[in-house]
XYZ file of C-alpha atoms in Angstrom:
517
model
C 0.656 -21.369 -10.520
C -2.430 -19.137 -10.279
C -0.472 -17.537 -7.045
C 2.879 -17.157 -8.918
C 1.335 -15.310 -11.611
C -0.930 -13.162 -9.378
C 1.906 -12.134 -7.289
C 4.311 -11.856 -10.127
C 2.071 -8.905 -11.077
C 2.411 -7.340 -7.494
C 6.036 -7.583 -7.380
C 5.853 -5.740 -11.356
C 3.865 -2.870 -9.895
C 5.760 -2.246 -6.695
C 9.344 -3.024 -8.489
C 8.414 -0.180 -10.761
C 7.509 1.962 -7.961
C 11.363 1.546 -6.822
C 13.386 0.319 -9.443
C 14.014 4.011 -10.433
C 15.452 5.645 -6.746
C 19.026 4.556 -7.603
C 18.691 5.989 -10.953
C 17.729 9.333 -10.335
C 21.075 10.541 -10.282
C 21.645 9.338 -13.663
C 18.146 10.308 -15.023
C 18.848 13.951 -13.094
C 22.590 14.554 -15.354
C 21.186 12.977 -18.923
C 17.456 14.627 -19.208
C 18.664 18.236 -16.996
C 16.111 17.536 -14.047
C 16.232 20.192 -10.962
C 16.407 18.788 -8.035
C 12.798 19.452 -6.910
C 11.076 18.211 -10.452
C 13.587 14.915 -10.092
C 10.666 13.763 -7.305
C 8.017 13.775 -10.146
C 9.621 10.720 -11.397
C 9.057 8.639 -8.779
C 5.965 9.987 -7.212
C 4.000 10.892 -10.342
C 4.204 7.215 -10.809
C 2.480 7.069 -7.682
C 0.291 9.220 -7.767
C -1.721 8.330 -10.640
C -1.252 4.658 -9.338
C -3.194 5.352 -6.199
C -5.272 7.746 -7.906
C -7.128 5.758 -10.507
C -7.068 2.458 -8.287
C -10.252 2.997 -6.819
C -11.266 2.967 -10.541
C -9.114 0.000 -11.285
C -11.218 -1.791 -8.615
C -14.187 -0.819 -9.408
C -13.720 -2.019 -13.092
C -12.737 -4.873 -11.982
C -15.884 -6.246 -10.479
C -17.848 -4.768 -13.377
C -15.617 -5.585 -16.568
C -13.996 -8.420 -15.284
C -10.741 -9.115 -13.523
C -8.693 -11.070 -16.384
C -10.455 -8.236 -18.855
C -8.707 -5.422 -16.875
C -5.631 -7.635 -15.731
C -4.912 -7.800 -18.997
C -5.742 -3.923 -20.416
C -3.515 -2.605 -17.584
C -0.604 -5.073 -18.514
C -0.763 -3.082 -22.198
C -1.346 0.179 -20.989
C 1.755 -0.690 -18.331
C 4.218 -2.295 -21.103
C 3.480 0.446 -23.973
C 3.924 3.371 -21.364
C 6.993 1.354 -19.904
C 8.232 1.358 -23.518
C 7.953 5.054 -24.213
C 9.545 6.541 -20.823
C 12.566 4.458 -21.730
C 12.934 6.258 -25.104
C 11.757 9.339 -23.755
C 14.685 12.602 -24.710
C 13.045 14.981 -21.995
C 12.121 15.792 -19.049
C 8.533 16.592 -19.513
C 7.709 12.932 -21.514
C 9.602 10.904 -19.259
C 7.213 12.342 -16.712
C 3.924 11.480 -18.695
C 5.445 8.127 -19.206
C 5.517 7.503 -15.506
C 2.248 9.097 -14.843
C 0.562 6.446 -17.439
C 2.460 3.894 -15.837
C 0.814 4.413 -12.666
C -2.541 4.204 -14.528
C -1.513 0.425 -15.892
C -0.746 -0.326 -12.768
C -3.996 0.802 -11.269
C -5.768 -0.948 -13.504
C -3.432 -4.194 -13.042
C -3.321 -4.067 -9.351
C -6.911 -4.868 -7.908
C -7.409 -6.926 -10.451
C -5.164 -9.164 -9.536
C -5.358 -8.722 -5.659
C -9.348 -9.116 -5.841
C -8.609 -12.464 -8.059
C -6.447 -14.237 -5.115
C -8.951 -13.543 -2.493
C -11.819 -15.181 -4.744
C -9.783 -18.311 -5.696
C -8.478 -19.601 -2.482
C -10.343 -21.450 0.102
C -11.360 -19.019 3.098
C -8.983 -20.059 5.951
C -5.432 -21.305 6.065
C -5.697 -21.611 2.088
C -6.226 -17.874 1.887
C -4.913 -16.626 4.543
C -1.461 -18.429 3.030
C -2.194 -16.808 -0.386
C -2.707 -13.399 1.275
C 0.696 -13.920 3.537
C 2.804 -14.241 0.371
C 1.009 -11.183 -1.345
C 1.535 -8.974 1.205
C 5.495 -9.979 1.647
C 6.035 -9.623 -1.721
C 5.017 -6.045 -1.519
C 8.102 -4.975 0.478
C 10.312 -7.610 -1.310
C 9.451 -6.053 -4.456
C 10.099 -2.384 -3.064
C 13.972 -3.399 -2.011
C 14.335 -5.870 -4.924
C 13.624 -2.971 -7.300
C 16.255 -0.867 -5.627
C 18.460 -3.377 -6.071
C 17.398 -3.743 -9.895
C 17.760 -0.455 -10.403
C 21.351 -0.356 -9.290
C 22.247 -3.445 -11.566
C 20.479 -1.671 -14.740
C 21.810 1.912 -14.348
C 25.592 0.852 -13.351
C 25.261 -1.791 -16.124
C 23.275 -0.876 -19.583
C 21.985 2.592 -18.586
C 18.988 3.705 -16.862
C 16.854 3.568 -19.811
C 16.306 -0.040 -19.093
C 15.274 0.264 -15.763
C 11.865 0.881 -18.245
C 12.836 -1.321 -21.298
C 12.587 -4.314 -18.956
C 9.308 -4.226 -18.246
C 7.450 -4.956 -22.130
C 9.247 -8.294 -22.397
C 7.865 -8.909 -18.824
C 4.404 -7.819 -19.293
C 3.670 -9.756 -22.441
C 5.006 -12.828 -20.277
C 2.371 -12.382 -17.645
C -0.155 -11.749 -20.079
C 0.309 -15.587 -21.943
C 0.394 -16.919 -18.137
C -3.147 -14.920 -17.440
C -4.418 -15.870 -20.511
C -3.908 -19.673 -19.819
C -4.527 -19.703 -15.930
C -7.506 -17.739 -15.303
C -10.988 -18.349 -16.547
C -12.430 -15.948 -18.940
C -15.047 -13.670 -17.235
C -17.642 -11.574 -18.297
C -19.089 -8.331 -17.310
C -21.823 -8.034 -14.439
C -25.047 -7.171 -15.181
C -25.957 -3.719 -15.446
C -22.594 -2.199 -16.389
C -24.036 0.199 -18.462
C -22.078 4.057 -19.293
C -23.385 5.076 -15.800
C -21.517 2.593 -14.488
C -18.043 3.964 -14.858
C -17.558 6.922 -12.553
C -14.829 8.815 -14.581
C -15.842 12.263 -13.095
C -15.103 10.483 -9.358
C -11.596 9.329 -10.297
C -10.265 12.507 -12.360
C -11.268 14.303 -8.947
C -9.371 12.138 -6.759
C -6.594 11.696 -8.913
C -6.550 15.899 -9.361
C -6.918 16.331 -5.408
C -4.040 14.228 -4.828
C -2.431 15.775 -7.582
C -2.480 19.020 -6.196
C -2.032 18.265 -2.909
C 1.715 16.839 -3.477
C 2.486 19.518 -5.763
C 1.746 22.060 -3.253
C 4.202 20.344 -0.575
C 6.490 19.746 -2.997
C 6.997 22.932 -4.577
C 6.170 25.276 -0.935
C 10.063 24.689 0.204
C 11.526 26.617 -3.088
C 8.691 29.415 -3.732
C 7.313 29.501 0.343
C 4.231 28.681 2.292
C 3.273 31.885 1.658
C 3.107 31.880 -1.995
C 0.195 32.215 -4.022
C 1.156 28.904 -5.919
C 1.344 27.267 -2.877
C -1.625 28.398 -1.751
C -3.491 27.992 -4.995
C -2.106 24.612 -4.956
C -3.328 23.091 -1.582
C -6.453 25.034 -1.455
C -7.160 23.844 -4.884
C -6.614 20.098 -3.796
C -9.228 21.018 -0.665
C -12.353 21.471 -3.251
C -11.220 18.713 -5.460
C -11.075 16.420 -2.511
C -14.421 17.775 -0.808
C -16.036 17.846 -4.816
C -15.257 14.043 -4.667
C -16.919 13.040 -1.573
C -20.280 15.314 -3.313
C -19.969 13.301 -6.456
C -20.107 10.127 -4.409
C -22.811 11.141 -2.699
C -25.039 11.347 -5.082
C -23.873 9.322 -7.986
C -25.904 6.412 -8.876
C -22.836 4.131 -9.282
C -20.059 5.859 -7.483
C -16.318 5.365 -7.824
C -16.537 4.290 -3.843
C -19.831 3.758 -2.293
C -19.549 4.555 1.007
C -21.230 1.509 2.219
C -18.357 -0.724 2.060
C -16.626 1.892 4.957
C -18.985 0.157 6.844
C -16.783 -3.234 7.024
C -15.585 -3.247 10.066
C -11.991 -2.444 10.500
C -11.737 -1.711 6.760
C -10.798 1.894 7.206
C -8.450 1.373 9.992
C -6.778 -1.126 8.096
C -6.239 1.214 5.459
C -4.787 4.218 7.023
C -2.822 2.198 8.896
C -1.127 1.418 5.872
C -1.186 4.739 4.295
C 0.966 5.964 7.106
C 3.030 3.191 7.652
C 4.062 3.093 3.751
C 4.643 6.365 4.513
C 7.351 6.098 6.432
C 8.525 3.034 5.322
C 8.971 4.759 1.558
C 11.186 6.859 3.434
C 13.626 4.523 4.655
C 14.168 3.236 0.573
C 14.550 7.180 -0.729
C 16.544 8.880 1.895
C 18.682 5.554 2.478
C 19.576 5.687 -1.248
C 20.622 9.057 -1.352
C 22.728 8.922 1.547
C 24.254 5.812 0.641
C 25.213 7.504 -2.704
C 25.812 11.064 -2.293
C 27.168 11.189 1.038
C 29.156 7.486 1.208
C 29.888 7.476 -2.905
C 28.491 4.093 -3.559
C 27.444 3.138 -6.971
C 24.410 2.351 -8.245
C 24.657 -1.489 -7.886
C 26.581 -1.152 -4.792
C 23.720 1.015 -3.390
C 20.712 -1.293 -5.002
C 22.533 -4.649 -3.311
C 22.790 -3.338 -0.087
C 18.926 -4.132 0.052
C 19.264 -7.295 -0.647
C 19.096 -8.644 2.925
C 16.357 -6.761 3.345
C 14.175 -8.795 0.988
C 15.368 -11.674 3.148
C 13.895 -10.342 6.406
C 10.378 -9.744 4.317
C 10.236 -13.327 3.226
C 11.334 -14.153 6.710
C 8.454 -12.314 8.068
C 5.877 -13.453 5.675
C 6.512 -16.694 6.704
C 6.093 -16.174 10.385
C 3.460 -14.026 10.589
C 1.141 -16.103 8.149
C 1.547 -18.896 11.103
C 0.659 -16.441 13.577
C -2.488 -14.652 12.736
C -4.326 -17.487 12.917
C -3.054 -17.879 16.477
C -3.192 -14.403 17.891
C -5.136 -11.902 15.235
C -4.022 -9.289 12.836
C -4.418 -6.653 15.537
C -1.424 -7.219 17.847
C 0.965 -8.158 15.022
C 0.315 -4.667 12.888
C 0.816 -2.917 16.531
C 3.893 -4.536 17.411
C 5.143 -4.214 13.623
C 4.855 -0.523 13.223
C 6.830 0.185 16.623
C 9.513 -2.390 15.205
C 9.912 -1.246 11.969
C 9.869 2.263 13.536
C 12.904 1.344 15.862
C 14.393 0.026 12.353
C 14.392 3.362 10.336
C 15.409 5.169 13.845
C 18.888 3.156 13.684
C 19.552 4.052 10.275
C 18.548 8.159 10.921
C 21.415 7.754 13.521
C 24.329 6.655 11.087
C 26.842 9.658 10.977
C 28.396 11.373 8.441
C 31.076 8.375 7.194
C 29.356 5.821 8.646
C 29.749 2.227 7.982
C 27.288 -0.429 6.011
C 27.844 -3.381 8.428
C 27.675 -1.436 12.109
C 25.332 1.545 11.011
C 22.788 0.446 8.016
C 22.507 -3.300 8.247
C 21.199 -3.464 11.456
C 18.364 -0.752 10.962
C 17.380 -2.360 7.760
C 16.985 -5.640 9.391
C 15.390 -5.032 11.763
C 12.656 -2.428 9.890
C 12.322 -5.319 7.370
C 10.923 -7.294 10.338
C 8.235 -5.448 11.353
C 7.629 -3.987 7.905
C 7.082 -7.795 6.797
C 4.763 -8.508 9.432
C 2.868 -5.307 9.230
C 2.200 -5.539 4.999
C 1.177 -9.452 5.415
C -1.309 -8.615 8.502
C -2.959 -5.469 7.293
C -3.647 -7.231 3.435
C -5.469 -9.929 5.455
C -6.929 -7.555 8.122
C -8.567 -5.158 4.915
C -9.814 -7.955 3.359
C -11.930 -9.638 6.432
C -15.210 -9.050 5.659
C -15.463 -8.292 2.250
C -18.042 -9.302 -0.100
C -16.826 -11.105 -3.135
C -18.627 -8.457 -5.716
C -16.912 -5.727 -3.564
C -13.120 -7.513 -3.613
C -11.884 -5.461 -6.353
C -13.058 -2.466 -4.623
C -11.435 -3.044 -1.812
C -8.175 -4.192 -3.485
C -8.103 -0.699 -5.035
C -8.647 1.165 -1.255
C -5.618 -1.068 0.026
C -3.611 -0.313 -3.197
C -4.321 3.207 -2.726
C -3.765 3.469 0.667
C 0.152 1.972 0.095
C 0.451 4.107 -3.182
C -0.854 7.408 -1.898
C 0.888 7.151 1.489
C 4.000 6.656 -0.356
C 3.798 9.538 -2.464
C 2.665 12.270 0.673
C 5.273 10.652 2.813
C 7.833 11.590 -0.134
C 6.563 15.500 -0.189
C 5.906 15.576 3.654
C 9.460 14.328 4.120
C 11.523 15.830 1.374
C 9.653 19.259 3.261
C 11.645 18.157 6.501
C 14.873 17.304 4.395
C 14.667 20.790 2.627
C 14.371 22.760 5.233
C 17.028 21.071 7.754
C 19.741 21.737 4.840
C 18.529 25.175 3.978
C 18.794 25.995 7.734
C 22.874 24.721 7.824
C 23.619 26.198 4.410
C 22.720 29.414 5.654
C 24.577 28.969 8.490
C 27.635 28.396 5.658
C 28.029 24.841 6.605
C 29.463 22.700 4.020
C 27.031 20.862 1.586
C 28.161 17.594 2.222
C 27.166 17.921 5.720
C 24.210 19.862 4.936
C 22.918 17.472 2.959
C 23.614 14.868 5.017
C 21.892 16.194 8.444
C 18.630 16.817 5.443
C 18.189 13.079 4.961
C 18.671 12.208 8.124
C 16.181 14.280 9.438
C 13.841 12.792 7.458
C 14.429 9.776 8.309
C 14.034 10.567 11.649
C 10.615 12.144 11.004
C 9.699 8.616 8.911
C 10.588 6.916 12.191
C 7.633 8.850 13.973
C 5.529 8.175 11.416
C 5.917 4.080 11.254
C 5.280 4.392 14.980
C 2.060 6.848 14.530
C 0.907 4.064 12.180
C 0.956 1.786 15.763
C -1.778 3.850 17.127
C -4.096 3.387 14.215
C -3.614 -0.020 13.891
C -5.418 -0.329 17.438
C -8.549 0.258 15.574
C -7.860 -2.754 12.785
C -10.361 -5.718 13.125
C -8.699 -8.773 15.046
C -9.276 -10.920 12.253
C -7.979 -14.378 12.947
C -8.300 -15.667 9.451
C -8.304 -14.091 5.891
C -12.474 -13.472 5.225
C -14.715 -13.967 8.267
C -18.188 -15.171 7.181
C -20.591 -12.391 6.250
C -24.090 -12.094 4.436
C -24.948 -9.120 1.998
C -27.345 -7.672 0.414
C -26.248 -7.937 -3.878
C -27.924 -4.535 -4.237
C -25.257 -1.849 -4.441
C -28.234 0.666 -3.517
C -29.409 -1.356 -0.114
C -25.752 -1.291 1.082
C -23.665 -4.055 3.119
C -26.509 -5.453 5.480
C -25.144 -8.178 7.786
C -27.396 -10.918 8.062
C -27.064 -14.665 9.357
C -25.670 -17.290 7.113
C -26.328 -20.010 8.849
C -29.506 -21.438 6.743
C -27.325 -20.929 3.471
C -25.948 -23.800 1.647
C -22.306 -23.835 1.247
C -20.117 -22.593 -1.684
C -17.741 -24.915 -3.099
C -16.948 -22.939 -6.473
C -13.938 -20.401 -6.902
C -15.370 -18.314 -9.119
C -17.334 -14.963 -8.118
C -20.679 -15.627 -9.394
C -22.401 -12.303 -8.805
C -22.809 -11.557 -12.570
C -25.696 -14.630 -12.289
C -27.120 -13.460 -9.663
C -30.003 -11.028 -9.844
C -30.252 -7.539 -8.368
C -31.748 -8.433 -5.033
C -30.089 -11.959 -4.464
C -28.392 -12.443 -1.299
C -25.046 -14.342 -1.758
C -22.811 -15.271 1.219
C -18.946 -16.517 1.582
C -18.933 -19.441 3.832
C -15.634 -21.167 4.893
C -14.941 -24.847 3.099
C -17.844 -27.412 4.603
C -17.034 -30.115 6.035
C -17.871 -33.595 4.634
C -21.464 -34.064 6.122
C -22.125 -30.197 5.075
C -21.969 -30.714 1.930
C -24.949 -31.321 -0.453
C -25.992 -31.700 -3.975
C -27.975 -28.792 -4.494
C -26.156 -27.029 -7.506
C -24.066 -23.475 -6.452
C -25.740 -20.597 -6.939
């Protein structure tokens, strides 16, 4: 029940991430949205998502995961609430943008949770399989939903849907998880606000600048104000961490092996995976003339080939590692979006989409499942909802450049034809599928990263650290340290310089009777 509910808030965050693609079109006609600002609805979502994870993370370990499970779940349902009644442009917007901030808060929480409530091995590395498949599920399901919703009631409630839901999952956290408490020493310096409003406004500006450079130029001063702007943010970030007594992300946990590999290797890969989902969508509707809910089910199978690939690939990383499975997903699901960049002009759903799609959903699946267990081998447990908030960002923020990097390549390949006074249709046309063909590249970029990944043959190797954020991640033998046969992260009993360890389940002449630390 405890992974039902955890990945029930997963599948809320990503859903929401998706659920709105199919209706743009609608949202575009009722609220008078150009075609450039229409973006802002689905990527100032995730922006502020990936943004103010790191923070959500980092609260997490401090505050307590229920504590913030449950403050994102209000912040997600009240914000969810107010974009659905929302009469403009500009508040629909600021809805989405809080949204993302529920969701960052929501996310790590509940990722960081899973990984310190299952047994280390098969146990976890189970629980971690159906977390990461339910990522991509969630991203086509959501399509789908959103087809269903704006054919059926409206697109309002593709957001009125989501209260009744939150309050649902907040009764289910309420009565599954234990209550925690804060760790010690979360005083005001804890919270490094400064760190996440600089992040958040670097990534900010960053997207804005790519977004807006097709309509006003590269050479513009907005454009260059924009992206130069998001350069001193981004570099004033890595200062403040630097030096800040209880930074946002403390650079020793880089040190995990394979941690950073594992996350760029899904930054880019949800990068051009996030691309399939958009530039399908609008092909499917403005150049074949499906509906709404014809566009969101033709998806559906694709949420079959995620579960399909969960399920495999959580029986084979124990077998043959994390390593050759993100490798050999990347260059499938690249092969995938490929297919569908070919489909001409009238093409068909059966012979030119369904194939692609099925086949990207396969290596997509395997790819998501892998790299969740690949970036969390080797965590400590006071550090999990850290690093749930650099894997959350990683997906969120990859999504959201992919989008502007992309809709770049779109804009410019139909700018090119309508200036050569071909029709729109076709213009448009040859604009997605250009960038699908540039997402395809970028899924099998993603390949050549995940070369670097640990080869993690299980969900948490063992590892020994030092409890002192200041002395860093020391690995040290665990060999003299009696096991741990509790679920719950202790480190808020533990003092300052107290080394604690994650060893896997003992075996029956292991065990003792010496109380857990």
């Amino acid at each position: 029940m405890t992974l039902v509910l955890l990945c029930a808030v997963q599948f809320l965050d990503i859903v929401d991430a998706a659920i709105v693609n199919v209706a743009l079109p609608s949202i575009q006609r009722s609220l008078n949205f150009s075609q450039q600002n229409l973006q802002w609805v689905a990527s100032g979502y995730i922006l502020t998502y990936g943004g103010f994870l790191l923070l959500g993370g980092r609260l997490s370990d401090l505050l307590g995961r229920r504590r913030m499970l449950l403050a994102g779940l209000a912040v997600f349902g009240i914000s969810s609430l107010v974009a659905g009644l929302a009469d403009g442009a500009g508040l629909l917007v600021a809805a989405r943008l809080v949204q993302g901030l529920g969701a960052a808060l929501m996310a790590p929480a509940a990722l960081s949770q899973l990984t310190t409530s299952f047994r280390e091995g098969r146990e976890r590395t189970t629980a971690l399989g159906v977390w990461g498949a339910v990522s991509g599920m969630a991203a086509a399901a959501g399509v789908f939903l959103g087809g269903v919703l704006a054919q059926g009631p409206g697109w309002r409630w593709v957001f009125f849907v989501n209260p009744p839901i939150t309050v649902a999952v907040a009764i289910a956290a309420i009565a599954l998880l234990a209550a925690d408490h804060a760790s010690q020493g979360t005083g005001d310096r804890a919270f490094d606000s400064a760190g996440a409003v600089l992040v958040t406004g670097g990534m900010l500006a960053l997207v804005y600048g790519l977004v807006r450079a097709p309509a006003i130029g590269w050479g513009s001063g907005q454009t260059i104000l924009a992206l130069a702007g998001s350069v001193v943010l981004l570099l004033l970030f890595v200062r403040n961490e630097r030096r800040s007594s209880n930074p946002l992300l403390p650079l020793a946990i880089l040190r995990v092996k394979g941690l950073v590999a594992a996350d760029l290797t899904q930054l880019i890969a949800f990068a051009g995976f996030f691309s399939l989902l958009f530039y399908a969508t609008l092909y499917m509707q403005e150049v074949l003339h499906y509906s709404p809910l014809k566009a969101g089910a033709a998806y559906l199978p694709i949420t079959a080939g995620f579960a399909v690939a969960g399920a495999v690939t959580s029986q084979l990383i124990p077998r043959i590692g994390t390593r050759p499975i993100v490798t050999g997903g990347c260059l499938v699901a690249a092969v995938g979006i490929f297919a569908v960049s070919r489909a001409p002009l009238h093409g068909s759903y059966l012979v030119d989409l369904l194939p692609g799609f099925m086949v990207m959903a396969l290596g997509a699946g395997a790819v998501f499942v892998s790299i969740t267990a690949a970036a969390n081998a080797g965590v400590p447990s006071q550090q999990a909802g850290l690093a749930a908030g650099l894997l959350n960002s990683s997906q969120q923020i990859g999504s959201a450049l992919g989008l502007a990097v992309l809709s770049v390549a779109a804009t410019a390949r139909t700018d090119q034809l309508l200036a050569a006074h071909v029709p729109q249709i076709v213009a448009s046309d040859a604009g997605y599928h250009r960038a699908l063909l540039v997402g395809s590249i970028v899924m099998a970029a993603a390949a050549l990263l995940a070369l670097r990944i640990k080869n993690t043959r299980q969900s948490a190797p063992v590892v020994m650290v030092n409890a002192d954020p200041k002395a860093g991640l020391t690995p040290r033998p665990s060999a003299q340290q009696p096991p741990r046969t509790n679920r719950v992260d202790p480190i808020a009993k533990v003092g300052h310089r107290t080394p604690t360890s994650v060893a896997p389940t003992p075996s029956p002449q292991d065990r003792t009777s010496r109380p857990d630390a």
